[in-house]
Tab-separated table of C-alpha atoms in Angstrom:
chain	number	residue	atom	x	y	z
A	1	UNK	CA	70.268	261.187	19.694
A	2	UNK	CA	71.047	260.454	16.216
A	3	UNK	CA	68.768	263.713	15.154
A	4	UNK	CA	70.442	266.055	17.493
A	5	UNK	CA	73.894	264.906	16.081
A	6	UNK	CA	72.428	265.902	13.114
A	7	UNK	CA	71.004	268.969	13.756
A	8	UNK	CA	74.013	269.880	15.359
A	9	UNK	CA	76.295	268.912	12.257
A	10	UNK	CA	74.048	271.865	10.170
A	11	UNK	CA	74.971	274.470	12.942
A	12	UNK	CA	78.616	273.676	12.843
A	13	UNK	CA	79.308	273.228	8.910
A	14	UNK	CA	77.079	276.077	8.465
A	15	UNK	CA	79.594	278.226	10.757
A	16	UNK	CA	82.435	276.910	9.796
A	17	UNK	CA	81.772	277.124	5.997
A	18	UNK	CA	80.916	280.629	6.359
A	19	UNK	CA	83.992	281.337	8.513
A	20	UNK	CA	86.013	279.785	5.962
A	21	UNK	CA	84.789	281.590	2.910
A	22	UNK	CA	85.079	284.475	4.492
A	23	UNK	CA	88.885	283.922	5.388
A	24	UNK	CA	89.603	283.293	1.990
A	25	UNK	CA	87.391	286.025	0.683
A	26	UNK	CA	84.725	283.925	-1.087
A	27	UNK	CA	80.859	284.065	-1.375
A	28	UNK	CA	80.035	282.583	2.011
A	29	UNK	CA	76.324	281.436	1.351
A	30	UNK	CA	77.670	278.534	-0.888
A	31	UNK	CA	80.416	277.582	0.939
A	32	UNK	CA	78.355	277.111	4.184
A	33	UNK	CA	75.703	275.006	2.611
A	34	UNK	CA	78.244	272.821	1.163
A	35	UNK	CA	79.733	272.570	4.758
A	36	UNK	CA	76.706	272.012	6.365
A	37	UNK	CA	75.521	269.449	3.618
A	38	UNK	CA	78.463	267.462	3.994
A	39	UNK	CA	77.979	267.526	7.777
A	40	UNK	CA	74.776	266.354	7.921
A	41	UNK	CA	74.651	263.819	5.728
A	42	UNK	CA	78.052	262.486	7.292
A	43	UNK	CA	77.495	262.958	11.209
A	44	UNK	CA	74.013	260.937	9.790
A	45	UNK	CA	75.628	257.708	8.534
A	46	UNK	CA	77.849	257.598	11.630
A	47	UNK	CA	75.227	258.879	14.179
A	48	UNK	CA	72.170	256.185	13.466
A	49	UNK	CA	72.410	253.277	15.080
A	50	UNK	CA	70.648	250.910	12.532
A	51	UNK	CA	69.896	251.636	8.753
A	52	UNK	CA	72.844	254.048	8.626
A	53	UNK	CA	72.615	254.241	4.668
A	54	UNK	CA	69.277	254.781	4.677
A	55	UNK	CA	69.136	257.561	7.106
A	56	UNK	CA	72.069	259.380	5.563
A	57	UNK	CA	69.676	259.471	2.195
A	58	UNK	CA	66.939	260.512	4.332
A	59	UNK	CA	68.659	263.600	5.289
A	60	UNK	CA	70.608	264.274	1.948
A	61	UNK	CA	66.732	264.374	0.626
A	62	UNK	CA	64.805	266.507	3.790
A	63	UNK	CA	67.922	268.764	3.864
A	64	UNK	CA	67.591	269.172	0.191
A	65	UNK	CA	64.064	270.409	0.777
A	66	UNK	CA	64.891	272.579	3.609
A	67	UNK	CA	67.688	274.436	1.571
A	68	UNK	CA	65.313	274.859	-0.984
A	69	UNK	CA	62.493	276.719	1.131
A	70	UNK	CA	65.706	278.076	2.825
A	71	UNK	CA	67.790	279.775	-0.080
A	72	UNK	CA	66.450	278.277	-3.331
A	73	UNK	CA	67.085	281.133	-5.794
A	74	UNK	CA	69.691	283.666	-4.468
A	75	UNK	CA	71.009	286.490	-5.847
A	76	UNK	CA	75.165	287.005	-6.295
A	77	UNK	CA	76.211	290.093	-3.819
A	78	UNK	CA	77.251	293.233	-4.843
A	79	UNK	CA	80.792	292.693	-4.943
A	80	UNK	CA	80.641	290.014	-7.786
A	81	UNK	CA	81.354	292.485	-11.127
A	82	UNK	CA	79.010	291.466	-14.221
A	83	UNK	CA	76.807	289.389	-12.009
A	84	UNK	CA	75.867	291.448	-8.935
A	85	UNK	CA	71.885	290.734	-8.244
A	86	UNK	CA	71.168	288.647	-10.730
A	87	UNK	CA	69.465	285.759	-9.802
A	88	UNK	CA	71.493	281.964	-9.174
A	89	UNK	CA	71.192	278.768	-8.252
A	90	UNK	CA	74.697	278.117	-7.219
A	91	UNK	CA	74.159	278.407	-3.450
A	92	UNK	CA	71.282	275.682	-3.794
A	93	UNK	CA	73.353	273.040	-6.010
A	94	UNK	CA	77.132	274.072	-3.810
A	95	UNK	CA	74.469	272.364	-1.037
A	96	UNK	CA	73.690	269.743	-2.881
A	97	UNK	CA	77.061	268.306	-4.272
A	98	UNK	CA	78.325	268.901	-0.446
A	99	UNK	CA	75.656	266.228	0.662
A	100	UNK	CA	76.166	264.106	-2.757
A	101	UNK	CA	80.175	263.853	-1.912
A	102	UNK	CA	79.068	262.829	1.598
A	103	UNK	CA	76.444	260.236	0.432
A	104	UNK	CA	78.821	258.489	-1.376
A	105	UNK	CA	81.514	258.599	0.727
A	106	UNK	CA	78.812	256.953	3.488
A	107	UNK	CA	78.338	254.047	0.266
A	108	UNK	CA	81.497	253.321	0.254
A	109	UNK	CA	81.348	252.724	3.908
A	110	UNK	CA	78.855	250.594	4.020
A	111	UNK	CA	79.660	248.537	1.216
A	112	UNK	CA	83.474	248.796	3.040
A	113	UNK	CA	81.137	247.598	6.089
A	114	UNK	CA	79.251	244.791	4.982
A	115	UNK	CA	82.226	242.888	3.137
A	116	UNK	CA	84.009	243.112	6.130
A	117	UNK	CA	80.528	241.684	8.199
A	118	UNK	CA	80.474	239.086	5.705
A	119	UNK	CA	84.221	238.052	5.852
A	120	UNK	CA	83.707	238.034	9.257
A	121	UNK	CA	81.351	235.373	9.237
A	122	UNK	CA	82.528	233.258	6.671
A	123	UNK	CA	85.941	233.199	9.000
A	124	UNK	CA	83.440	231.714	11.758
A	125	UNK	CA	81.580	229.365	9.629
A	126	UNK	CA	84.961	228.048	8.514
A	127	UNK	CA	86.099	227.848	12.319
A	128	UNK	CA	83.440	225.555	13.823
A	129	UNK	CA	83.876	222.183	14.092
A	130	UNK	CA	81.884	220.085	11.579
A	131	UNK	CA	78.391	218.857	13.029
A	132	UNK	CA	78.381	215.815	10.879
A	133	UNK	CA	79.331	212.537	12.559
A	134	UNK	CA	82.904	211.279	12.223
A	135	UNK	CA	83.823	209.517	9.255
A	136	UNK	CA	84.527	205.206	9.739
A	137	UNK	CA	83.188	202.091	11.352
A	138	UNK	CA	80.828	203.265	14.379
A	139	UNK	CA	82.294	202.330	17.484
A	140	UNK	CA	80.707	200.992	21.037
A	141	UNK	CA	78.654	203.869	22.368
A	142	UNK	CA	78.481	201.997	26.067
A	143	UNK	CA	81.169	200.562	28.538
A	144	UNK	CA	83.645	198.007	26.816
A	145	UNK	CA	83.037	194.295	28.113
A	146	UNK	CA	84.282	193.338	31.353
A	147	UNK	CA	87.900	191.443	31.513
């Protein structure tokens, strides 16, 4: 479930990215792949069930690879004066601060998550009755005498 969350957190940031760009009149190839970046990696921490840290790198590092083969070196578009077709790498690293930002925003998270796990049960611990026998002279454990 966790992967089609994922998958479906590309789709989306890609989209969006590139609608936004385009609204404002900006290159749209860098703008969706720091959309879709940030969506994956995000959707991934809060999608996975167990190891959420973990799988969030996972997919900051495969979706690094996969924009790599996808767009790796671009080249700017026409309308960009001075620099139209030359060769850049700024659609490739716009991807990869987009799934940075989100990887550390899903550390603080976690590190947000486990203090409050570990408050938690240090509350509990401090909650439970002590196991250790009372304190004093031990006391009849049967019936008192008879009268």
């Amino acid at each position: 479930m966790a992967l089609l969350a994922v998958v479906g957190a590309f789709l989306a940031g890609g989209i969006a990215g590139s609608m936004a760009s385009e609204f404002l009149g900006l290159w749209d190839l860098p703008c969706a792949g720091f959309a879709a970046a940030l969506g994956v990696v995000g959707v991934a921490y809060l999608a996975a069930p167990t190891r959420k840290f973990q799988f969030a790198a996972l997919c900051l590092v495969l979706g690094a690879a996969f924009a790599w083969h996808l767009i790796g070196e671009e080249w700017y578009p026409k309308h960009y004066d001075g620099l139209a077709y030359r060769s850049t790498l700024l659609p490739f690293a716009s991807t990869l601060v987009g799934g940075v930002l989100a990887l550390i925003a899903a550390a603080g998270a976690e590190l947000h998550r486990r203090s409050a796990r570990a408050q938690e049960a240090a509350a509990v611990a401090l909650s439970r009755p002590s196991q250790s026998p009372p304190l004093g002279p031990p006391g009849p454990t049967s019936n008192a005498l008879p009268k």
